[in-house]
Coordinates of N, CA and C in Angstrom, one line a residue:
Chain B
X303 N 106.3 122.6 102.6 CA 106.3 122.0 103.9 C 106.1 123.1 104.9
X304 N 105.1 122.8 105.7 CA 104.9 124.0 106.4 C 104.5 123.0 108.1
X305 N 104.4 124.0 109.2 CA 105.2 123.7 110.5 C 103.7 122.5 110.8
X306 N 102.8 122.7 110.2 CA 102.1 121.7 110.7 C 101.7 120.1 110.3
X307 N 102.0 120.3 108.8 CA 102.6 119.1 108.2 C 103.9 118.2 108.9
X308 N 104.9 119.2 109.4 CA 105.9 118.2 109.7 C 105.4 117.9 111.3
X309 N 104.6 118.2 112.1 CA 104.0 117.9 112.9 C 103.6 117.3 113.1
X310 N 102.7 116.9 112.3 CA 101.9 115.9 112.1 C 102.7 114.8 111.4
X311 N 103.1 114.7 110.4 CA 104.1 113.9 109.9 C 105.1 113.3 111.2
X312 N 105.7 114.1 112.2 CA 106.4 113.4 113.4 C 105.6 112.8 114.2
X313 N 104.6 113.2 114.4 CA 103.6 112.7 115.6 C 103.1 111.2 115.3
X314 N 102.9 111.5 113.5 CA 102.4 110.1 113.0 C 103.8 109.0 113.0
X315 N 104.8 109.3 112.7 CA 106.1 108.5 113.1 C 106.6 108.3 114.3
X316 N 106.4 109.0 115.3 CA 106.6 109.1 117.2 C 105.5 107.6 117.1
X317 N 103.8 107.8 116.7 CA 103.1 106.8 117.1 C 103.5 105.6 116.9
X318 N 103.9 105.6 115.5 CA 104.4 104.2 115.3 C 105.6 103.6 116.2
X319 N 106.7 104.4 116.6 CA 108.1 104.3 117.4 C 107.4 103.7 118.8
X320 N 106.6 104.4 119.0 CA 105.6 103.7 120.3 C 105.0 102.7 120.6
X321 N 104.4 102.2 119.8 CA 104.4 101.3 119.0 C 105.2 99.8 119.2
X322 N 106.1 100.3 118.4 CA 107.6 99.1 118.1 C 108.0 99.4 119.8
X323 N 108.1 100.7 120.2 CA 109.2 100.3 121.2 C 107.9 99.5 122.2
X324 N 107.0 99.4 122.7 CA 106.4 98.9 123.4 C 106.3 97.3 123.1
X325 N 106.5 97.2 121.9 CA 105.8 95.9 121.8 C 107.6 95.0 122.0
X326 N 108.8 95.3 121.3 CA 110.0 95.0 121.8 C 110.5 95.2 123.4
X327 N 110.0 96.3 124.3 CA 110.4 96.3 125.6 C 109.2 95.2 126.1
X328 N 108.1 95.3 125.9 CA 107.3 94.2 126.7 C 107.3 93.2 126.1
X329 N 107.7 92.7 124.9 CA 107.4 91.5 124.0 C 106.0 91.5 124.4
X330 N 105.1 92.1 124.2 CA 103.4 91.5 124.2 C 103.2 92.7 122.7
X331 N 102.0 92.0 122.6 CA 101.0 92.8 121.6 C 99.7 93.2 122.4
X332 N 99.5 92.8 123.3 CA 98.4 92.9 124.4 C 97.6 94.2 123.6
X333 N 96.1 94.1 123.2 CA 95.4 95.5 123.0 C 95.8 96.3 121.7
X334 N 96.7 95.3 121.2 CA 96.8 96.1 119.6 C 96.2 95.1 118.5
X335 N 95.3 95.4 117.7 CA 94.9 95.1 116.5 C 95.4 94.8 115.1
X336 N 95.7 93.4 114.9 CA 96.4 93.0 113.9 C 95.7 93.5 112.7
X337 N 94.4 93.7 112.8 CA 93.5 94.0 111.4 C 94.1 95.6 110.8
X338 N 94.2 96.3 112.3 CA 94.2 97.9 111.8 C 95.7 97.9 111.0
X339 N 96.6 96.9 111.6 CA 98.2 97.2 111.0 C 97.9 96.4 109.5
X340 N 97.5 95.9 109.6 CA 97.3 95.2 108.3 C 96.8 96.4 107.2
X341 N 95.4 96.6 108.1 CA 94.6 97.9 107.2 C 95.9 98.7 106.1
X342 N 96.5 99.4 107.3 CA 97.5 100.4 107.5 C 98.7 100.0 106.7
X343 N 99.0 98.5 106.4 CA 99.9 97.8 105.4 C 99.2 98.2 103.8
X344 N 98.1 98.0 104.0 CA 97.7 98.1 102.7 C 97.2 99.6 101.7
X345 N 97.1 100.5 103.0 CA 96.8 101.7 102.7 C 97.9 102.3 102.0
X346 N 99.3 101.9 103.1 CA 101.2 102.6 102.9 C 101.2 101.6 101.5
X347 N 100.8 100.6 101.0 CA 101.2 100.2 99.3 C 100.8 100.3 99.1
X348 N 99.2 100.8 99.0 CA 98.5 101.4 97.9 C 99.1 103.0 97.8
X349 N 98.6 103.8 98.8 CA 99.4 105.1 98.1 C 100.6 105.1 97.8
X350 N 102.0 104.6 98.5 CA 103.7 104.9 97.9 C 103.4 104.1 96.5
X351 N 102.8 103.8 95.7 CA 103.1 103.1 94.7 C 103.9 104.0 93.7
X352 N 104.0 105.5 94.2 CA 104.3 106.2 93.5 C 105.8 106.7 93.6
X353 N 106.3 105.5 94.7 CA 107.7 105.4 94.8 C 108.9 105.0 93.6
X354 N 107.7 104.3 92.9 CA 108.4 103.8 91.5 C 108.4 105.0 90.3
X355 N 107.7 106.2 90.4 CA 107.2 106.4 89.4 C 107.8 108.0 89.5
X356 N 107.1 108.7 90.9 CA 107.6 110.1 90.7 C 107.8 110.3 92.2
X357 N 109.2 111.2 91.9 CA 110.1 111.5 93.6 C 109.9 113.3 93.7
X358 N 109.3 112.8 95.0 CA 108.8 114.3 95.5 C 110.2 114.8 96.2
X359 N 110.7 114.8 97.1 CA 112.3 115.1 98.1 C 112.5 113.6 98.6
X360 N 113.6 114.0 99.2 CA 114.4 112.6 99.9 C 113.4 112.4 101.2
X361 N 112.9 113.8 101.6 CA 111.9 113.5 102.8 C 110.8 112.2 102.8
X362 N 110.4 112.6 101.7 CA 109.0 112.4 101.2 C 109.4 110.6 101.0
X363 N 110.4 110.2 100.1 CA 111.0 108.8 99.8 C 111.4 108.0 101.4
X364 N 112.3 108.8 102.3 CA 112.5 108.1 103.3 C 111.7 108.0 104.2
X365 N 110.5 109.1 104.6 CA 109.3 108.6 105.2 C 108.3 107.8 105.2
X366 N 108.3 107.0 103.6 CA 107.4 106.6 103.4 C 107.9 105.0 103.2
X367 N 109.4 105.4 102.9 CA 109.8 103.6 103.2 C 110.0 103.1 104.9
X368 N 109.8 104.6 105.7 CA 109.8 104.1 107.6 C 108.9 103.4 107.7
X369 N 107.7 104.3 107.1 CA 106.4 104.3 107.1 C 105.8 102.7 107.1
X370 N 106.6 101.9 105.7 CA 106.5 100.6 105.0 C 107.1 99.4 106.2
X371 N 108.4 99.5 106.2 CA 109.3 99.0 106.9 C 108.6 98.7 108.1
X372 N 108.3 100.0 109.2 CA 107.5 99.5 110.5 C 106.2 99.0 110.3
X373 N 105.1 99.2 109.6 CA 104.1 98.5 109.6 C 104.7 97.1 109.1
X374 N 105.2 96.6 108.1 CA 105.2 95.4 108.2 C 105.9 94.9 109.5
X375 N 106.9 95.3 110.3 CA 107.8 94.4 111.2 C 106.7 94.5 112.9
X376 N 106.0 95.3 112.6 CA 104.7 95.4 113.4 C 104.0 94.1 113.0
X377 N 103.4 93.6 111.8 CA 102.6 92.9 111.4 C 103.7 91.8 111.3
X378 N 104.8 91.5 111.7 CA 105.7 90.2 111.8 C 105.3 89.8 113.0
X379 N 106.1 90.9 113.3 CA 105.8 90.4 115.2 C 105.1 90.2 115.7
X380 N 103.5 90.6 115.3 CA 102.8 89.7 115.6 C 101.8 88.3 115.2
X381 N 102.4 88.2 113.6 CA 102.1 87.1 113.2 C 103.4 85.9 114.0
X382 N 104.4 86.3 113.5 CA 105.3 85.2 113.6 C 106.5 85.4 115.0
X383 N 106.5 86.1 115.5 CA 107.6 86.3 116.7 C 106.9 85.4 118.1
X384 N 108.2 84.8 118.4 CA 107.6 83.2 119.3 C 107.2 83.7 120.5
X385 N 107.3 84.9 121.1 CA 106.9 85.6 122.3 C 106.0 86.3 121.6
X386 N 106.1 87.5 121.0 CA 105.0 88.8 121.1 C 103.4 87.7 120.3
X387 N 103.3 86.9 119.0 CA 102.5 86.7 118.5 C 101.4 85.4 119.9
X388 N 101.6 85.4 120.8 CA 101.2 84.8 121.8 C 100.0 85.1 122.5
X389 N 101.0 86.7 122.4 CA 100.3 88.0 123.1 C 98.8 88.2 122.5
X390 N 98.7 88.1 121.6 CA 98.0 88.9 120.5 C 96.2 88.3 121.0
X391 N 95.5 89.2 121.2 CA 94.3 88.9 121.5 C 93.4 88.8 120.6
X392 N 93.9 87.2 120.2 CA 92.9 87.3 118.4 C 91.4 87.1 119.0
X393 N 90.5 86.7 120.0 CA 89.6 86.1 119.8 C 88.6 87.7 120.0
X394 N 89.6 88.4 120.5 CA 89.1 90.1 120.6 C 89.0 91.0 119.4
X395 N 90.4 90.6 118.6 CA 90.3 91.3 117.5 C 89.7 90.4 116.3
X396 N 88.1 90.7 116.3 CA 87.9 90.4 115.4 C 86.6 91.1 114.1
X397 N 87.1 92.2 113.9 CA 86.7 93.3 113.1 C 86.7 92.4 112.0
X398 N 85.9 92.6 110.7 CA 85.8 91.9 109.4 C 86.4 93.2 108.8
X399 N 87.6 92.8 107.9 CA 88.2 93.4 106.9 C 87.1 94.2 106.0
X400 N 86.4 93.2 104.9 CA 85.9 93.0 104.1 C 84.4 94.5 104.3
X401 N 84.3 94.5 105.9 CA 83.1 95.6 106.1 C 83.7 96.9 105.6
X402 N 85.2 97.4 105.8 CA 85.9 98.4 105.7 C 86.5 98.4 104.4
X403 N 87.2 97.4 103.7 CA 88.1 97.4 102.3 C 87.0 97.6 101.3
X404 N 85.9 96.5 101.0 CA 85.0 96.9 100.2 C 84.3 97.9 100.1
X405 N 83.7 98.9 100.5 CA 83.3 100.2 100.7 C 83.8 100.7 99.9
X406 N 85.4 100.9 100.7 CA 86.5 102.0 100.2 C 86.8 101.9 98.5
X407 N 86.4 100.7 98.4 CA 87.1 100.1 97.0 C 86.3 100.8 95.7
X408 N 85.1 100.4 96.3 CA 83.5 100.8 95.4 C 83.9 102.5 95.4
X409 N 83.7 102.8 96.2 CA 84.1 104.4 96.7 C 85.3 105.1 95.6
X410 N 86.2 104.4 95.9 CA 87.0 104.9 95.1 C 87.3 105.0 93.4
X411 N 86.7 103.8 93.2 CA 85.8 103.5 91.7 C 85.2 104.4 91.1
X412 N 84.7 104.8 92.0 CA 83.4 106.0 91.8 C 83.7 107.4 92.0
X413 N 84.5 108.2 93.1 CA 84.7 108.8 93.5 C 86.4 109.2 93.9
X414 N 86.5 109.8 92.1 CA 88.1 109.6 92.2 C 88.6 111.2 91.1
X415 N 89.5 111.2 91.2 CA 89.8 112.5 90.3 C 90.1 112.3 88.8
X416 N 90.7 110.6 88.8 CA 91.8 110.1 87.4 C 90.8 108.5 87.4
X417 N 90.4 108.7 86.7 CA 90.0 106.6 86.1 C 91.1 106.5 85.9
X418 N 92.2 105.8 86.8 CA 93.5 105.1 86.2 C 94.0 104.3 87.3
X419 N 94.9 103.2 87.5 CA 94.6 102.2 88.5 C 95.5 102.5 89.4
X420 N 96.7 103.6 89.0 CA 97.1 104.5 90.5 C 96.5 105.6 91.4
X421 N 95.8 106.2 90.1 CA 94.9 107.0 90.9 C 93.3 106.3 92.1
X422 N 93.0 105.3 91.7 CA 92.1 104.8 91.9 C 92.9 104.1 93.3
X423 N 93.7 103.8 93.3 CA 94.4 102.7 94.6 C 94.9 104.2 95.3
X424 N 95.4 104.7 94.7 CA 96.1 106.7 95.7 C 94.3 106.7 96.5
X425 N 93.2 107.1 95.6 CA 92.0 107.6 96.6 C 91.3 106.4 97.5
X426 N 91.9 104.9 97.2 CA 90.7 103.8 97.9 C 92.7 103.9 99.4
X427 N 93.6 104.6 99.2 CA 94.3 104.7 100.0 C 93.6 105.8 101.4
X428 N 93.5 106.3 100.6 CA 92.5 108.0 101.8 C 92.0 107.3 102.3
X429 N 90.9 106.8 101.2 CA 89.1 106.4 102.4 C 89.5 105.0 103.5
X430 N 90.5 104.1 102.5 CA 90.2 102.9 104.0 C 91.5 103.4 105.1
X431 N 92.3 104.8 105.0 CA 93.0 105.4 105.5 C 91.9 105.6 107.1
X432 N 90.9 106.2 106.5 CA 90.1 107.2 107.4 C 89.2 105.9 108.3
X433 N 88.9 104.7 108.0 CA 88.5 104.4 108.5 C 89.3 102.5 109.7
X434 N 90.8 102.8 109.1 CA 91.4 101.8 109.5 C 91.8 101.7 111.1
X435 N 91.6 102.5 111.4 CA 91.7 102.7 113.0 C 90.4 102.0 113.7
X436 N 89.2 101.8 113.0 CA 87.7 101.3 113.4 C 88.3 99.6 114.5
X437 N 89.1 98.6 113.8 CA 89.5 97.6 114.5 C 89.8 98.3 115.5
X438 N 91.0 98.7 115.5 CA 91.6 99.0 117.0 C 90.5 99.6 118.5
X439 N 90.1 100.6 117.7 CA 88.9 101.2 118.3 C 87.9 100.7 119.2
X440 N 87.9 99.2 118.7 CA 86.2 98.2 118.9 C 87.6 97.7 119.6
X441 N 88.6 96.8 119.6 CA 89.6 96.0 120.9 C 89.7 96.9 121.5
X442 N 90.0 98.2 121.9 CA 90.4 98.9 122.9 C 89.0 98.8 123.6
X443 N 87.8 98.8 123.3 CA 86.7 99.1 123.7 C 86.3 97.5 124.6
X444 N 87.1 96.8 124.6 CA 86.8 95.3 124.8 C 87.8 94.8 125.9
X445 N 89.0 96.2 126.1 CA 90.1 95.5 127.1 C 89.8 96.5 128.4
X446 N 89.7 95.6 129.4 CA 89.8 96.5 130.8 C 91.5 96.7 130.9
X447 N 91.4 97.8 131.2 CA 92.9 98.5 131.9 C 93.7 98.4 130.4
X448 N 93.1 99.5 129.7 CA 94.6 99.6 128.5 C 95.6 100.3 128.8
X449 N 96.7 99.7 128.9 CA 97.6 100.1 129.1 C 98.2 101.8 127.9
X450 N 99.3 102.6 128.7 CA 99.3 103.7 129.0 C 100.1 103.8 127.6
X451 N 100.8 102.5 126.9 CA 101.4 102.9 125.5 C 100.6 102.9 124.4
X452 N 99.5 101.4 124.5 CA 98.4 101.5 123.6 C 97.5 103.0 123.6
X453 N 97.2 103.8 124.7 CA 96.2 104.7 124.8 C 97.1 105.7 124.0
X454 N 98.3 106.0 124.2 CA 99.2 106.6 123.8 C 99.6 106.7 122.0
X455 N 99.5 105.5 121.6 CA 99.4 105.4 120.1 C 98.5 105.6 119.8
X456 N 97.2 105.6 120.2 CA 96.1 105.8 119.9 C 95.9 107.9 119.9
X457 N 96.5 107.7 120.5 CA 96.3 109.1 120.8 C 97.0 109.9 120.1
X458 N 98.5 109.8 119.7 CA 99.3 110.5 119.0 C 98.9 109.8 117.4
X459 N 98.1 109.3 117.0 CA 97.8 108.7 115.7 C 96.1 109.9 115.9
X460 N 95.6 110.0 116.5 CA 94.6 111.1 116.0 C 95.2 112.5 116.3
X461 N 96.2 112.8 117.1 CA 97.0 114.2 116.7 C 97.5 114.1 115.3
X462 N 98.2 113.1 114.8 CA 97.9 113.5 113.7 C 97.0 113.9 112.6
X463 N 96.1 113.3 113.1 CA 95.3 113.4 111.8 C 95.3 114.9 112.0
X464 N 94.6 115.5 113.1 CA 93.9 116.8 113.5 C 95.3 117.9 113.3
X465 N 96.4 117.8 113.7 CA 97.7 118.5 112.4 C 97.7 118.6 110.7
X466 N 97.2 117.5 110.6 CA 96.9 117.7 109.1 C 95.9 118.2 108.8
X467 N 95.0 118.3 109.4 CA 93.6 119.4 108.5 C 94.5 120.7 109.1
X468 N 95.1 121.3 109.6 CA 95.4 122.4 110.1 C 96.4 122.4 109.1
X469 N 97.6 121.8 108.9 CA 97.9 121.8 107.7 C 97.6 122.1 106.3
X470 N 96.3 121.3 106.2 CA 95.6 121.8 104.7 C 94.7 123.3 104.9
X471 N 94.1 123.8 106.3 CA 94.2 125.3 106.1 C 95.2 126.3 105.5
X472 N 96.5 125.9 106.2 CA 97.7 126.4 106.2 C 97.5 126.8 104.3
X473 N 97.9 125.8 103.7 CA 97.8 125.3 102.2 C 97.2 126.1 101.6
X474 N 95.3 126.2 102.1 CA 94.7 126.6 101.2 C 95.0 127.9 101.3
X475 N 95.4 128.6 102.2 CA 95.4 130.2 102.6 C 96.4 130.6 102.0
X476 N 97.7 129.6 101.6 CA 99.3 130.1 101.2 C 99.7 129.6 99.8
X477 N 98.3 128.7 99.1 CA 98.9 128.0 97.7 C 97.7 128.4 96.9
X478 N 97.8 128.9 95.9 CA 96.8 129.5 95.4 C 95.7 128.8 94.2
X479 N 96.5 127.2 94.0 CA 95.7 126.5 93.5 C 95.1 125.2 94.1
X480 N 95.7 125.4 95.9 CA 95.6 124.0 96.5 C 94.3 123.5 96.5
X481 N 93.7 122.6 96.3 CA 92.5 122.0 96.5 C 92.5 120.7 96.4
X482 N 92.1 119.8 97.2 CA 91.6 118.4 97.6 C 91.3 118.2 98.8
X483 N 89.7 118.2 97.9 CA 88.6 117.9 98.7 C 87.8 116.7 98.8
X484 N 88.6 115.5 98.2 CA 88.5 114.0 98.4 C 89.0 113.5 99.7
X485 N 90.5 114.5 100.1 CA 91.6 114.1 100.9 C 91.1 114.7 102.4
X486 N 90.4 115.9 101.8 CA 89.7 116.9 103.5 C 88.8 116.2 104.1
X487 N 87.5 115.6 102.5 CA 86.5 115.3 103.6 C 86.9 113.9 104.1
X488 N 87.7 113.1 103.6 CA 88.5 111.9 104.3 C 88.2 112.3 105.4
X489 N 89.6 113.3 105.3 CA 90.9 113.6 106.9 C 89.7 114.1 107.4
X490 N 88.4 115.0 107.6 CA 87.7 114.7 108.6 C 87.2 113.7 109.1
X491 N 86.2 113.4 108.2 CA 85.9 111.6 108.8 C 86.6 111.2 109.7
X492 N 88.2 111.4 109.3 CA 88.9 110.5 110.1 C 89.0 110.8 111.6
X493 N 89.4 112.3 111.6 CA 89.4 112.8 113.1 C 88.4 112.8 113.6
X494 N 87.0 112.4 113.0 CA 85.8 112.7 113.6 C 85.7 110.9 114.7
X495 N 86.4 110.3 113.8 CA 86.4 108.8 114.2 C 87.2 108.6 115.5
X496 N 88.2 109.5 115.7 CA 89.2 110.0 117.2 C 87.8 110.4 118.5
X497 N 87.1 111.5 118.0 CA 86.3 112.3 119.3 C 86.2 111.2 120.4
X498 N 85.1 110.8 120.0 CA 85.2 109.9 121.4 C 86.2 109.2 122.3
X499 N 87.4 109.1 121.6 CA 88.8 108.4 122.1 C 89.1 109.6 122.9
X500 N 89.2 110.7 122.3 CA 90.5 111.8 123.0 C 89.7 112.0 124.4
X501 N 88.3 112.1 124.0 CA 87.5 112.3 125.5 C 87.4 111.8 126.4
X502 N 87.6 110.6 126.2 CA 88.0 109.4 127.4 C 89.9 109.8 127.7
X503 N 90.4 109.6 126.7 CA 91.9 109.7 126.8 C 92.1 111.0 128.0
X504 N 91.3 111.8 127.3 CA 91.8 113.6 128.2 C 91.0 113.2 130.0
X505 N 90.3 112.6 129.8 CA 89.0 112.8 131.2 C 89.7 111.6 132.1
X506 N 90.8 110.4 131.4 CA 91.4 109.8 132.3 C 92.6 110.2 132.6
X507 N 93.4 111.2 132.0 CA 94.4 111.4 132.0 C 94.3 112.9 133.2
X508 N 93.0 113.3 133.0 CA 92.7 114.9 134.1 C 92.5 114.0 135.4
X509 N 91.8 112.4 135.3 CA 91.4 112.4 136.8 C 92.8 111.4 137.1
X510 N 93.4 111.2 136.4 CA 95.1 110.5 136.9 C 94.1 109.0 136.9
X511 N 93.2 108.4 136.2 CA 92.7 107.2 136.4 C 93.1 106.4 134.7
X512 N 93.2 105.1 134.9 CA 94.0 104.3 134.1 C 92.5 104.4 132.9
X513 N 92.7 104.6 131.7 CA 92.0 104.7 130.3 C 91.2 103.4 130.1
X514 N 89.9 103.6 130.2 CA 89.0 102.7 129.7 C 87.6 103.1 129.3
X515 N 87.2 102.7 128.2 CA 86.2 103.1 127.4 C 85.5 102.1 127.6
X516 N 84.1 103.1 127.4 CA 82.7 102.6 128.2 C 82.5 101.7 127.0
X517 N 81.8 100.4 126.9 CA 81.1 99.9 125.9 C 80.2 100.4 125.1
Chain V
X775 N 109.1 123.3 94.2 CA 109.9 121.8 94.5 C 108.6 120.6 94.7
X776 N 107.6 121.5 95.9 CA 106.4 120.4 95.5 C 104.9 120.6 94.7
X777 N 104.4 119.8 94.2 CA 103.7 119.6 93.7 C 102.3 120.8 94.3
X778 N 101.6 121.0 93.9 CA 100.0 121.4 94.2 C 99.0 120.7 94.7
X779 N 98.8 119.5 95.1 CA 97.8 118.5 95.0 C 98.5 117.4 96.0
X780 N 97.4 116.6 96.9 CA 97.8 116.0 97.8 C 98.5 115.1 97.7
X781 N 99.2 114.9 96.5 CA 99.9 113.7 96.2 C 101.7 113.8 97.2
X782 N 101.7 114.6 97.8 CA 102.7 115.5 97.4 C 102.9 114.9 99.4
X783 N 101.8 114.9 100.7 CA 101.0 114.6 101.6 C 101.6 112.7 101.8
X784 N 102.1 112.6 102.6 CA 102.0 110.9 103.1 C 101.3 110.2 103.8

């Protein structure tokens, strides 16, 4: 564990806390994407599958049941909570699953370390990892005036990512057999999928003007 | 204590 893993690891747990706390202080879901929490449900049980099987530290076990826990009560609240699910701008969010899961699936099939059906669900976890943020991305791009906790989750969810490639420098420089390069060229993809966000995020945030991305 | 390989990464 090194300082920028747990960095990233907090930032990606802060995001989510932001998250919950927004959507319980405002009861709205206003501008969040039921697709991407879903995505993100299915990413967190495909890779912990390995909760049954082999225990890395108590860290590793209790982060990853937070991890479980909040995306689903995220994906309650706005399926079934008699206030927040109200909120929910389904006719906006409407990203097709099926463009993003199937890809990853084929992908992973093909492009895996282990033919074996945890390893295969561990690498189709990375790739629709890298691109499950794409829903949210296209609704933020469709709401005038996103409000300052959505831009915010959005934002501390690509600090993470970009702590974790700094992370896996760290790694390669200090572990002398570290390599995965299934997992890097993901984790770029993924932060490459952030740029345009942060640039808007940083250029509204320098001119003190409320976050909105151009179509 | 951990592993080598990204499995190790959440």
């Amino acid at each position: 564990m090194n300082i920028f893993r747990l960095a990233g690891d907090m930032t990606h747990l802060l995001s989510i806390i932001v998250l919950l706390l927004k959507m319980n202080a405002t009861r709205s879901c206003r501008g969040v994407s039921l697709k991407t929490q879903e995505l993100y449900a299915v990413v967190f049980v495909c890779r912990y599958l390995d909760l049954f099987t082999n225990f890395i530290s108590l860290y590793n076990t209790v982060m990853k049941l937070i991890f479980l826990a909040s995306t689903f009560t995220i994906i309650y609240w706005m399926r079934f909570h008699k206030v927040i699910r109200v909120t929910y701008d389904r006719e906006q969010d409407t990203f097709r699953y099926q463009f993003l899961v199937l890809p990853c699936l084929v992908l992973a099939m093909v492009l895996n370390s282990e033919f074996t059906v945890m390893e295969v669900l561990w690498t189709f976890s990375i790739y629709l990892e890298a691109v499950a943020i794409l829903p949210q991305l296209v609704l933020l791009q469709r709401t005038n005036n996103i409000d300052n906790l959505t831009g915010n989750y959005v934002f501390l969810l690509g600090s993470y990512r970009a702590l974790y490639i700094l992370n896996w420098i760290y790694r390669f420089m200090t572990e002398p057999n570290y390599r995965q390069y299934l997992v890097w060229i993901s984790g770029i993809v993924q932060t490459i999928v952030y740029i345009d966000f942060f640039y808007y995020y940083i250029k509204s945030w320098r001119n003190n003007e409320k976050l909105s991305l151009p179509a | 204590e951990e592993e080598e390989s990204g499995h190790d990464e959440l």
